[in-house]
CSV table of C-alpha atoms in Angstrom, one decimal:
chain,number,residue,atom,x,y,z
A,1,UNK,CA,3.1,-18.2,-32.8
A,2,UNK,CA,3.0,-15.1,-35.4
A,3,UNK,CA,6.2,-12.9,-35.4
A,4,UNK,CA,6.1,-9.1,-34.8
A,5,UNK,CA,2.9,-8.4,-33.5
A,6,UNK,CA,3.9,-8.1,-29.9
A,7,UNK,CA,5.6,-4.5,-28.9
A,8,UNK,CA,9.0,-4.7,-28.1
A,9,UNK,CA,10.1,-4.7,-24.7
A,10,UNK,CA,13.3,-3.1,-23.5
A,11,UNK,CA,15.0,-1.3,-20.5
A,12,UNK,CA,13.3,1.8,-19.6
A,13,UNK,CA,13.8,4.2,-16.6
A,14,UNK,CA,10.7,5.5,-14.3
A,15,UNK,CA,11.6,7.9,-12.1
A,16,UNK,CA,9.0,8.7,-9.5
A,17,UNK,CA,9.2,12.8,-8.8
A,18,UNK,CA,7.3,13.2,-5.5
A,19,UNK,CA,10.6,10.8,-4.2
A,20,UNK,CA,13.0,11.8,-6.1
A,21,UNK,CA,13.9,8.0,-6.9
A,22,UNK,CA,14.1,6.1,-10.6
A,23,UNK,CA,14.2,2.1,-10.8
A,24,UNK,CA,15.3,0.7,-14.1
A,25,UNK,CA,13.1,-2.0,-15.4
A,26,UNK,CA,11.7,-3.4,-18.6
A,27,UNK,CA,8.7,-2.1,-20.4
A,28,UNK,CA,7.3,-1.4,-23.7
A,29,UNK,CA,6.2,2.2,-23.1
A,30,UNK,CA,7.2,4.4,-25.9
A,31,UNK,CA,8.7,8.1,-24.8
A,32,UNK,CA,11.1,10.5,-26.2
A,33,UNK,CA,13.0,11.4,-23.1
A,34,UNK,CA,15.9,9.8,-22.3
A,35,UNK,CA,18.4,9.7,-19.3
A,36,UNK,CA,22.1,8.2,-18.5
A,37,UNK,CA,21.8,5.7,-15.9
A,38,UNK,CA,24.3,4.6,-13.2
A,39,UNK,CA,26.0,2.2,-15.5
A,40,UNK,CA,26.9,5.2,-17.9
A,41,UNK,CA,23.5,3.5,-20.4
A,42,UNK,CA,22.0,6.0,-22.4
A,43,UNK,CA,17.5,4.3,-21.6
A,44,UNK,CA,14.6,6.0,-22.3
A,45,UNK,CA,12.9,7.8,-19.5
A,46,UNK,CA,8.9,8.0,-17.8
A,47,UNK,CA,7.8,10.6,-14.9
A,48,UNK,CA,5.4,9.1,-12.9
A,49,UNK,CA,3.3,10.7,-10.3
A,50,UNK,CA,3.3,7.9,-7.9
A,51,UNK,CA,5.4,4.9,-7.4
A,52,UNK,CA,6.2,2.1,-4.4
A,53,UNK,CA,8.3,4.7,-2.8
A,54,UNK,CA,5.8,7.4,-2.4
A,55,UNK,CA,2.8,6.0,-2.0
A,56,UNK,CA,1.1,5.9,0.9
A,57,UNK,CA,0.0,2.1,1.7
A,58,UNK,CA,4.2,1.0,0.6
A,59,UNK,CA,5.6,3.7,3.0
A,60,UNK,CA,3.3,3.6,5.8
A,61,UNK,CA,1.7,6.8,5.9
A,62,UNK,CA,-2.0,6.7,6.1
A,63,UNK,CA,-4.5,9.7,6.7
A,64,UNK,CA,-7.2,9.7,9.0
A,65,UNK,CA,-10.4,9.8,7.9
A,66,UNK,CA,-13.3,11.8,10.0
A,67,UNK,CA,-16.0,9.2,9.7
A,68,UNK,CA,-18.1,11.1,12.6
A,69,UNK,CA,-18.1,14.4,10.8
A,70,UNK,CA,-19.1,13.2,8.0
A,71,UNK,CA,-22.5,11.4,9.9
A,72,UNK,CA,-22.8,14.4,10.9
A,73,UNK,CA,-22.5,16.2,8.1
A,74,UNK,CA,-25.0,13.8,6.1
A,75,UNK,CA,-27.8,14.1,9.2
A,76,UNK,CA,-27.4,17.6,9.0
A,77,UNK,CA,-27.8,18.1,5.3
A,78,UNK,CA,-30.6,15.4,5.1
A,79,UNK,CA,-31.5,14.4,8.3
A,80,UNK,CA,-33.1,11.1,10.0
A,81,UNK,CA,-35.1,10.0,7.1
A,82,UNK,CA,-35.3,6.4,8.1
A,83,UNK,CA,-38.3,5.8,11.2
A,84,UNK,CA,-36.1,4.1,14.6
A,85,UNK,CA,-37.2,1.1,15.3
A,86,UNK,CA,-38.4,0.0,18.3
C-alpha cells in the first residue's frame, strides 16, 4: 500500500449549535477553529447545523404534513384533467 496519500485522521470536535451539544470524534476535516475540551485538550473545532441531537427523525419530533390541502391545492390550480372512469 502507498504511504501518504490518505488524509490524516485525528480528534476533532463538532459541536451541533441548534442543541447546544459537541461530541468528540475522529475526522479528517481541515478547520482553523479550535476549542478546549473536557479533558483540558486543546482539538480543532466544526459548527454543524444539524446533528443526532437535533434532528428531527433521532429526537422524535416529526411535523405534520397537510396532504388534503395540498389535493386540493393541485385540483384547484389545475383541476380534474384525468376523465373518471366508470
Amino acid at each position: 500500500m502507498r504511504k501518504h496519500i490518505h488524509p490524516v485522521s485525528r480528534p476533532v470536535v463538532f459541536r451541533d449549535r441548534a442543541a447546544g451539544t459537541a461530541f468528540l470524534t475522529r475526522s479528517t476535516v481541515d478547520t482553523a477553529r479550535t476549542v478546549v475540551w473536557e479533558d483540558g485538550t486543546l482539538y480543532p473545532l466544526v459548527d454543524v447545523e444539524v446533528s443526532a441531537a437535533s434532528h428531527p427523525f433521532f429526537t422524535g419530533g416529526t411535523r405534520v404534513v397537510d396532504t388534503a390541502g395540498r389535493v386540493e391545492r393541485f385540483e384547484r390550480r389545475y383541476g380534474r384533467r384525468a376523465p373518471s372512469r366508470g
